[in-house]
Amino acid sequence: MNSTVTTRIILADAQPVYREGIRSLLADHQNNYQIEEAGNSEELRPALLSFQPDILILDYDPAYFDADELLQTLSVIPECKVILISSQKKKVDIFRLLDGNVYCVLTKECKKKDIHQAVCCAIRGEKFFCTFALDLLLADRKKTTTATCCPPEGLSARETEVIRQIVTGKSNKEIAGAMHLSQHTIHTHRRNIMRKLQLHSAVELCNYALETGIVKPES
């Protein structure tokens, strides 16, 4: 990212100490950030509308942030990319929020490098799900997925592997390197996958991968 470009970020967390911690982590990075904070829904809505952030880093707690109000506000500023921080004890509405511009999902067990990677991915318009988040989401999906769930149909082995790579948050360039293919080929695979599955976003693709078992816990 060009160092002259400033990325506007809102930190939304009910605990000031956590907001300060994320702010300190971002200050260590080479990118330029302009940061605002919000401690609850009442503070977040006007901040989103007036500050028009590029990224919202949200530690979702239903006691302080209303999911319905948040989704409604985010629909007005669809260019804002959300980095969602979830925890084992607070999975309520997480899947609903995945439809609200969520590009990255982290947990509080994540390390500093995960936060930096999530921010960089969001800036580039890419997805990032940390290992803890994938396990968390997959565990919840398993409760609603039966053993007789039909396997993916119409997908080649290579397309299935591309899906696995996408779910880990890799860019087209990184996937191309890992699979020893050109970026153009990966782009074509992504387009064909979305067409075959009739999906419209990487979040929908991630949910599909979790539901059908393409992504396993050991991934």
PDB file of C-alpha atoms in Angstrom:
ATOM      1  CA  MET A   1       0.000   0.000   0.000  1.00  0.00           C
ATOM      2  CA  ASN A   2       1.240   3.496  -0.856  1.00  0.00           C
ATOM      3  CA  SER A   3       2.410   5.164   2.373  1.00  0.00           C
ATOM      4  CA  THR A   4       0.792   8.468   1.286  1.00  0.00           C
ATOM      5  CA  VAL A   5      -2.683   6.929   1.393  1.00  0.00           C
ATOM      6  CA  THR A   6      -4.531   7.177   4.699  1.00  0.00           C
ATOM      7  CA  THR A   7      -6.995   4.442   5.644  1.00  0.00           C
ATOM      8  CA  ARG A   8      -9.885   5.536   7.858  1.00  0.00           C
ATOM      9  CA  ILE A   9     -10.673   2.999  10.595  1.00  0.00           C
ATOM     10  CA  ILE A  10     -13.296   2.889  13.338  1.00  0.00           C
ATOM     11  CA  LEU A  11     -12.551   0.736  16.383  1.00  0.00           C
ATOM     12  CA  ALA A  12     -15.826  -0.439  17.929  1.00  0.00           C
ATOM     13  CA  ASP A  13     -15.422  -2.165  21.278  1.00  0.00           C
ATOM     14  CA  ALA A  14     -17.230  -1.743  24.581  1.00  0.00           C
ATOM     15  CA  GLN A  15     -13.948  -1.924  26.514  1.00  0.00           C
ATOM     16  CA  PRO A  16     -11.638   1.131  26.230  1.00  0.00           C
ATOM     17  CA  VAL A  17      -8.597  -0.985  27.120  1.00  0.00           C
ATOM     18  CA  TYR A  18      -9.173  -3.237  24.092  1.00  0.00           C
ATOM     19  CA  ARG A  19      -9.654  -0.243  21.807  1.00  0.00           C
ATOM     20  CA  GLU A  20      -6.386   1.190  23.054  1.00  0.00           C
ATOM     21  CA  GLY A  21      -4.677  -2.155  22.488  1.00  0.00           C
ATOM     22  CA  ILE A  22      -5.807  -2.365  18.853  1.00  0.00           C
ATOM     23  CA  ARG A  23      -4.863   1.277  18.328  1.00  0.00           C
ATOM     24  CA  SER A  24      -1.357   0.548  19.641  1.00  0.00           C
ATOM     25  CA  LEU A  25      -1.009  -2.472  17.337  1.00  0.00           C
ATOM     26  CA  LEU A  26      -2.022  -0.410  14.322  1.00  0.00           C
ATOM     27  CA  ALA A  27       0.404   2.352  15.296  1.00  0.00           C
ATOM     28  CA  ASP A  28       3.264  -0.142  14.936  1.00  0.00           C
ATOM     29  CA  HIS A  29       2.398  -0.809  11.290  1.00  0.00           C
ATOM     30  CA  GLN A  30       3.902   0.970   8.300  1.00  0.00           C
ATOM     31  CA  ASN A  31       0.525   2.001   6.847  1.00  0.00           C
ATOM     32  CA  ASN A  32      -1.106   5.332   7.667  1.00  0.00           C
ATOM     33  CA  TYR A  33      -4.338   5.091   9.632  1.00  0.00           C
ATOM     34  CA  GLN A  34      -6.818   7.708  10.795  1.00  0.00           C
ATOM     35  CA  ILE A  35      -8.695   6.170  13.708  1.00  0.00           C
ATOM     36  CA  GLU A  36     -11.991   6.921  15.448  1.00  0.00           C
ATOM     37  CA  GLU A  37     -13.577   4.931  18.287  1.00  0.00           C
ATOM     38  CA  ALA A  38     -17.043   3.838  19.405  1.00  0.00           C
ATOM     39  CA  GLY A  39     -18.081   2.041  22.564  1.00  0.00           C
ATOM     40  CA  ASN A  40     -21.675   1.095  21.692  1.00  0.00           C
ATOM     41  CA  SER A  41     -24.381   1.286  19.015  1.00  0.00           C
ATOM     42  CA  GLU A  42     -25.356   4.836  19.972  1.00  0.00           C
ATOM     43  CA  GLU A  43     -21.798   6.019  19.316  1.00  0.00           C
ATOM     44  CA  LEU A  44     -21.151   3.771  16.331  1.00  0.00           C
ATOM     45  CA  ARG A  45     -24.014   4.762  14.025  1.00  0.00           C
ATOM     46  CA  PRO A  46     -23.219   8.512  13.874  1.00  0.00           C
ATOM     47  CA  ALA A  47     -19.496   7.735  13.695  1.00  0.00           C
ATOM     48  CA  LEU A  48     -20.020   5.485  10.666  1.00  0.00           C
ATOM     49  CA  LEU A  49     -22.182   8.037   8.872  1.00  0.00           C
ATOM     50  CA  SER A  50     -19.969  11.061   9.573  1.00  0.00           C
ATOM     51  CA  PHE A  51     -16.498   9.490   9.438  1.00  0.00           C
ATOM     52  CA  GLN A  52     -17.259   7.232   6.439  1.00  0.00           C
ATOM     53  CA  PRO A  53     -14.542   4.701   7.376  1.00  0.00           C
ATOM     54  CA  ASP A  54     -12.798   2.391   4.963  1.00  0.00           C
ATOM     55  CA  ILE A  55     -12.690  -0.286   7.668  1.00  0.00           C
ATOM     56  CA  LEU A  56     -14.711  -1.059  10.796  1.00  0.00           C
ATOM     57  CA  ILE A  57     -12.997  -3.264  13.379  1.00  0.00           C
ATOM     58  CA  LEU A  58     -15.864  -4.563  15.507  1.00  0.00           C
ATOM     59  CA  ASP A  59     -15.593  -6.614  18.677  1.00  0.00           C
ATOM     60  CA  TYR A  60     -19.158  -7.840  18.514  1.00  0.00           C
ATOM     61  CA  ASP A  61     -21.001  -7.970  21.835  1.00  0.00           C
ATOM     62  CA  PRO A  62     -24.821  -8.017  21.546  1.00  0.00           C
ATOM     63  CA  ALA A  63     -25.067  -6.218  24.888  1.00  0.00           C
ATOM     64  CA  TYR A  64     -23.509  -3.113  23.326  1.00  0.00           C
ATOM     65  CA  PHE A  65     -23.955  -3.456  19.550  1.00  0.00           C
ATOM     66  CA  ASP A  66     -27.354  -4.212  18.018  1.00  0.00           C
ATOM     67  CA  ALA A  67     -27.023  -6.513  14.999  1.00  0.00           C
ATOM     68  CA  ASP A  68     -30.131  -5.238  13.188  1.00  0.00           C
ATOM     69  CA  GLU A  69     -29.118  -1.599  13.556  1.00  0.00           C
ATOM     70  CA  LEU A  70     -25.564  -2.392  12.521  1.00  0.00           C
ATOM     71  CA  LEU A  71     -26.653  -4.196   9.349  1.00  0.00           C
ATOM     72  CA  GLN A  72     -28.996  -1.344   8.463  1.00  0.00           C
ATOM     73  CA  THR A  73     -26.253   1.252   8.897  1.00  0.00           C
ATOM     74  CA  LEU A  74     -23.683  -0.763   6.960  1.00  0.00           C
ATOM     75  CA  SER A  75     -26.107  -1.091   4.058  1.00  0.00           C
ATOM     76  CA  VAL A  76     -25.894   2.693   3.652  1.00  0.00           C
ATOM     77  CA  ILE A  77     -22.090   2.608   3.408  1.00  0.00           C
ATOM     78  CA  PRO A  78     -21.415  -0.663   1.533  1.00  0.00           C
ATOM     79  CA  GLU A  79     -17.837   0.371   0.767  1.00  0.00           C
ATOM     80  CA  CYS A  80     -16.943   0.010   4.467  1.00  0.00           C
ATOM     81  CA  LYS A  81     -15.243  -3.343   5.051  1.00  0.00           C
ATOM     82  CA  VAL A  82     -15.817  -5.024   8.405  1.00  0.00           C
ATOM     83  CA  ILE A  83     -13.255  -6.930  10.460  1.00  0.00           C
ATOM     84  CA  LEU A  84     -15.302  -8.911  12.964  1.00  0.00           C
ATOM     85  CA  ILE A  85     -13.784 -10.072  16.245  1.00  0.00           C
ATOM     86  CA  SER A  86     -15.763 -12.915  17.817  1.00  0.00           C
ATOM     87  CA  SER A  87     -15.305 -15.156  20.824  1.00  0.00           C
ATOM     88  CA  GLN A  88     -16.329 -18.648  21.867  1.00  0.00           C
ATOM     89  CA  LYS A  89     -18.994 -17.235  24.204  1.00  0.00           C
ATOM     90  CA  LYS A  90     -20.553 -14.752  21.792  1.00  0.00           C
ATOM     91  CA  LYS A  91     -21.568 -16.543  18.592  1.00  0.00           C
ATOM     92  CA  VAL A  92     -25.091 -15.104  18.486  1.00  0.00           C
ATOM     93  CA  ASP A  93     -25.768 -13.248  15.210  1.00  0.00           C
ATOM     94  CA  ILE A  94     -22.249 -13.935  13.878  1.00  0.00           C
ATOM     95  CA  PHE A  95     -23.597 -15.646  10.769  1.00  0.00           C
ATOM     96  CA  ARG A  96     -26.108 -12.847  10.194  1.00  0.00           C
ATOM     97  CA  LEU A  97     -23.323 -10.287  10.374  1.00  0.00           C
ATOM     98  CA  LEU A  98     -21.354 -12.190   7.735  1.00  0.00           C
ATOM     99  CA  ASP A  99     -23.782 -10.678   5.225  1.00  0.00           C
ATOM    100  CA  GLY A 100     -22.927  -7.148   6.368  1.00  0.00           C
ATOM    101  CA  ASN A 101     -19.705  -6.380   4.473  1.00  0.00           C
ATOM    102  CA  VAL A 102     -17.645  -8.674   6.714  1.00  0.00           C
ATOM    103  CA  TYR A 103     -14.301  -9.310   5.037  1.00  0.00           C
ATOM    104  CA  CYS A 104     -12.321 -10.758   7.940  1.00  0.00           C
ATOM    105  CA  VAL A 105     -13.112 -12.729  11.083  1.00  0.00           C
ATOM    106  CA  LEU A 106     -10.737 -12.914  14.048  1.00  0.00           C
ATOM    107  CA  THR A 107     -10.906 -14.028  17.665  1.00  0.00           C
ATOM    108  CA  LYS A 108      -9.242 -12.544  20.719  1.00  0.00           C
ATOM    109  CA  GLU A 109      -6.847 -15.490  20.667  1.00  0.00           C
ATOM    110  CA  CYS A 110      -5.310 -14.108  17.464  1.00  0.00           C
ATOM    111  CA  LYS A 111      -1.802 -12.740  17.362  1.00  0.00           C
ATOM    112  CA  LYS A 112      -0.569  -9.317  16.296  1.00  0.00           C
ATOM    113  CA  LYS A 113       0.361 -10.544  12.812  1.00  0.00           C
ATOM    114  CA  ASP A 114      -3.186 -11.834  12.278  1.00  0.00           C
ATOM    115  CA  ILE A 115      -4.632  -8.391  12.963  1.00  0.00           C
ATOM    116  CA  HIS A 116      -2.181  -6.740  10.580  1.00  0.00           C
ATOM    117  CA  GLN A 117      -2.924  -9.352   7.911  1.00  0.00           C
ATOM    118  CA  ALA A 118      -6.669  -8.894   8.333  1.00  0.00           C
ATOM    119  CA  VAL A 119      -6.387  -5.116   7.925  1.00  0.00           C
ATOM    120  CA  CYS A 120      -4.166  -5.460   4.856  1.00  0.00           C
ATOM    121  CA  CYS A 121      -6.564  -8.008   3.325  1.00  0.00           C
ATOM    122  CA  ALA A 122      -9.551  -5.749   3.964  1.00  0.00           C
ATOM    123  CA  ILE A 123      -7.749  -2.813   2.342  1.00  0.00           C
ATOM    124  CA  ARG A 124      -7.150  -4.953  -0.750  1.00  0.00           C
ATOM    125  CA  GLY A 125     -10.748  -6.189  -0.740  1.00  0.00           C
ATOM    126  CA  GLU A 126      -9.712  -9.735   0.181  1.00  0.00           C
ATOM    127  CA  LYS A 127     -11.051 -12.134   2.799  1.00  0.00           C
ATOM    128  CA  PHE A 128      -9.215 -13.380   5.877  1.00  0.00           C
ATOM    129  CA  PHE A 129     -10.433 -15.911   8.439  1.00  0.00           C
ATOM    130  CA  CYS A 130      -7.953 -16.821  11.165  1.00  0.00           C
ATOM    131  CA  THR A 131      -7.556 -20.482  12.134  1.00  0.00           C
ATOM    132  CA  PHE A 132      -9.437 -19.963  15.400  1.00  0.00           C
ATOM    133  CA  ALA A 133     -12.336 -18.302  13.567  1.00  0.00           C
ATOM    134  CA  LEU A 134     -12.559 -21.095  10.993  1.00  0.00           C
ATOM    135  CA  ASP A 135     -12.723 -23.702  13.764  1.00  0.00           C
ATOM    136  CA  LEU A 136     -15.354 -21.625  15.577  1.00  0.00           C
ATOM    137  CA  LEU A 137     -17.546 -21.235  12.505  1.00  0.00           C
ATOM    138  CA  LEU A 138     -17.102 -24.832  11.399  1.00  0.00           C
ATOM    139  CA  ALA A 139     -18.030 -26.178  14.838  1.00  0.00           C
ATOM    140  CA  ASP A 140     -21.279 -24.222  14.718  1.00  0.00           C
ATOM    141  CA  ARG A 141     -22.040 -25.296  11.161  1.00  0.00           C
ATOM    142  CA  LYS A 142     -21.527 -28.967  12.051  1.00  0.00           C
ATOM    143  CA  LYS A 143     -24.502 -28.768  14.404  1.00  0.00           C
ATOM    144  CA  THR A 144     -26.814 -28.040  11.467  1.00  0.00           C
ATOM    145  CA  THR A 145     -25.140 -30.241   8.854  1.00  0.00           C
ATOM    146  CA  THR A 146     -26.144 -33.905   8.690  1.00  0.00           C
ATOM    147  CA  ALA A 147     -23.907 -36.788   7.773  1.00  0.00           C
ATOM    148  CA  THR A 148     -26.011 -37.359   4.656  1.00  0.00           C
ATOM    149  CA  CYS A 149     -25.316 -33.898   3.274  1.00  0.00           C
ATOM    150  CA  CYS A 150     -24.843 -34.140  -0.485  1.00  0.00           C
ATOM    151  CA  PRO A 151     -21.270 -33.644  -1.677  1.00  0.00           C
ATOM    152  CA  PRO A 152     -20.517 -30.684  -3.954  1.00  0.00           C
ATOM    153  CA  GLU A 153     -21.712 -31.429  -7.465  1.00  0.00           C
ATOM    154  CA  GLY A 154     -20.288 -30.068 -10.704  1.00  0.00           C
ATOM    155  CA  LEU A 155     -16.987 -28.975  -9.178  1.00  0.00           C
ATOM    156  CA  SER A 156     -13.670 -30.324 -10.371  1.00  0.00           C
ATOM    157  CA  ALA A 157     -10.947 -31.377  -7.939  1.00  0.00           C
ATOM    158  CA  ARG A 158      -8.975 -28.277  -8.901  1.00  0.00           C
ATOM    159  CA  GLU A 159     -11.957 -25.988  -8.297  1.00  0.00           C
ATOM    160  CA  THR A 160     -12.492 -27.589  -4.898  1.00  0.00           C
ATOM    161  CA  GLU A 161      -8.862 -26.902  -4.014  1.00  0.00           C
ATOM    162  CA  VAL A 162      -9.241 -23.298  -5.157  1.00  0.00           C
ATOM    163  CA  ILE A 163     -12.198 -22.961  -2.775  1.00  0.00           C
ATOM    164  CA  ARG A 164     -10.070 -24.251   0.105  1.00  0.00           C
ATOM    165  CA  GLN A 165      -7.399 -21.689  -0.722  1.00  0.00           C
ATOM    166  CA  ILE A 166      -9.939 -18.856  -0.950  1.00  0.00           C
ATOM    167  CA  VAL A 167     -11.422 -19.693   2.446  1.00  0.00           C
ATOM    168  CA  THR A 168      -7.988 -19.325   4.068  1.00  0.00           C
ATOM    169  CA  GLY A 169      -7.955 -15.714   2.883  1.00  0.00           C
ATOM    170  CA  LYS A 170      -5.274 -16.022   0.214  1.00  0.00           C
ATOM    171  CA  SER A 171      -5.158 -13.614  -2.708  1.00  0.00           C
ATOM    172  CA  ASN A 172      -5.256 -14.774  -6.342  1.00  0.00           C
ATOM    173  CA  LYS A 173      -1.493 -14.276  -6.515  1.00  0.00           C
ATOM    174  CA  GLU A 174      -0.897 -16.411  -3.412  1.00  0.00           C
ATOM    175  CA  ILE A 175      -3.251 -19.133  -4.647  1.00  0.00           C
ATOM    176  CA  ALA A 176      -1.542 -19.135  -8.044  1.00  0.00           C
ATOM    177  CA  GLY A 177       1.839 -19.597  -6.364  1.00  0.00           C
ATOM    178  CA  ALA A 178       0.603 -22.390  -4.115  1.00  0.00           C
ATOM    179  CA  MET A 179      -1.041 -24.272  -6.990  1.00  0.00           C
ATOM    180  CA  HIS A 180       1.639 -23.472  -9.597  1.00  0.00           C
ATOM    181  CA  LEU A 181      -0.873 -21.816 -11.902  1.00  0.00           C
ATOM    182  CA  SER A 182      -1.199 -18.364 -13.441  1.00  0.00           C
ATOM    183  CA  GLN A 183      -3.220 -15.630 -11.755  1.00  0.00           C
ATOM    184  CA  HIS A 184      -5.436 -15.512 -14.844  1.00  0.00           C
ATOM    185  CA  THR A 185      -6.230 -19.221 -14.432  1.00  0.00           C
ATOM    186  CA  ILE A 186      -7.127 -18.714 -10.763  1.00  0.00           C
ATOM    187  CA  HIS A 187      -9.344 -15.766 -11.684  1.00  0.00           C
ATOM    188  CA  THR A 188     -11.122 -17.941 -14.249  1.00  0.00           C
ATOM    189  CA  HIS A 189     -11.596 -20.740 -11.699  1.00  0.00           C
ATOM    190  CA  ARG A 190     -13.076 -18.276  -9.178  1.00  0.00           C
ATOM    191  CA  ARG A 191     -15.500 -16.925 -11.757  1.00  0.00           C
ATOM    192  CA  ASN A 192     -16.576 -20.424 -12.813  1.00  0.00           C
ATOM    193  CA  ILE A 193     -16.994 -21.550  -9.205  1.00  0.00           C
ATOM    194  CA  MET A 194     -19.253 -18.614  -8.355  1.00  0.00           C
ATOM    195  CA  ARG A 195     -21.288 -19.210 -11.527  1.00  0.00           C
ATOM    196  CA  LYS A 196     -21.712 -22.947 -10.897  1.00  0.00           C
ATOM    197  CA  LEU A 197     -22.712 -22.461  -7.268  1.00  0.00           C
ATOM    198  CA  GLN A 198     -24.775 -19.335  -7.984  1.00  0.00           C
ATOM    199  CA  LEU A 199     -22.955 -17.416  -5.255  1.00  0.00           C
ATOM    200  CA  HIS A 200     -22.163 -13.718  -5.204  1.00  0.00           C
ATOM    201  CA  SER A 201     -19.490 -13.152  -2.567  1.00  0.00           C
ATOM    202  CA  ALA A 202     -16.517 -14.795  -0.875  1.00  0.00           C
ATOM    203  CA  VAL A 203     -18.486 -14.857   2.391  1.00  0.00           C
ATOM    204  CA  GLU A 204     -21.210 -16.934   0.712  1.00  0.00           C
ATOM    205  CA  LEU A 205     -18.498 -19.191  -0.699  1.00  0.00           C
ATOM    206  CA  CYS A 206     -16.970 -19.612   2.771  1.00  0.00           C
ATOM    207  CA  ASN A 207     -20.353 -20.571   4.203  1.00  0.00           C
ATOM    208  CA  TYR A 208     -20.844 -23.063   1.365  1.00  0.00           C
ATOM    209  CA  ALA A 209     -17.424 -24.609   2.022  1.00  0.00           C
ATOM    210  CA  LEU A 210     -18.234 -24.996   5.714  1.00  0.00           C
ATOM    211  CA  GLU A 211     -21.682 -26.464   5.083  1.00  0.00           C
ATOM    212  CA  THR A 212     -20.541 -29.013   2.496  1.00  0.00           C
ATOM    213  CA  GLY A 213     -17.407 -30.107   4.342  1.00  0.00           C
ATOM    214  CA  ILE A 214     -14.932 -28.792   1.768  1.00  0.00           C
ATOM    215  CA  VAL A 215     -13.178 -27.093   4.677  1.00  0.00           C
ATOM    216  CA  LYS A 216     -12.238 -29.482   7.472  1.00  0.00           C
ATOM    217  CA  PRO A 217     -11.268 -28.609  11.085  1.00  0.00           C
ATOM    218  CA  GLU A 218      -7.661 -29.518  10.384  1.00  0.00           C
ATOM    219  CA  SER A 219      -7.562 -26.942   7.550  1.00  0.00           C
TER     220      SER A 219
END
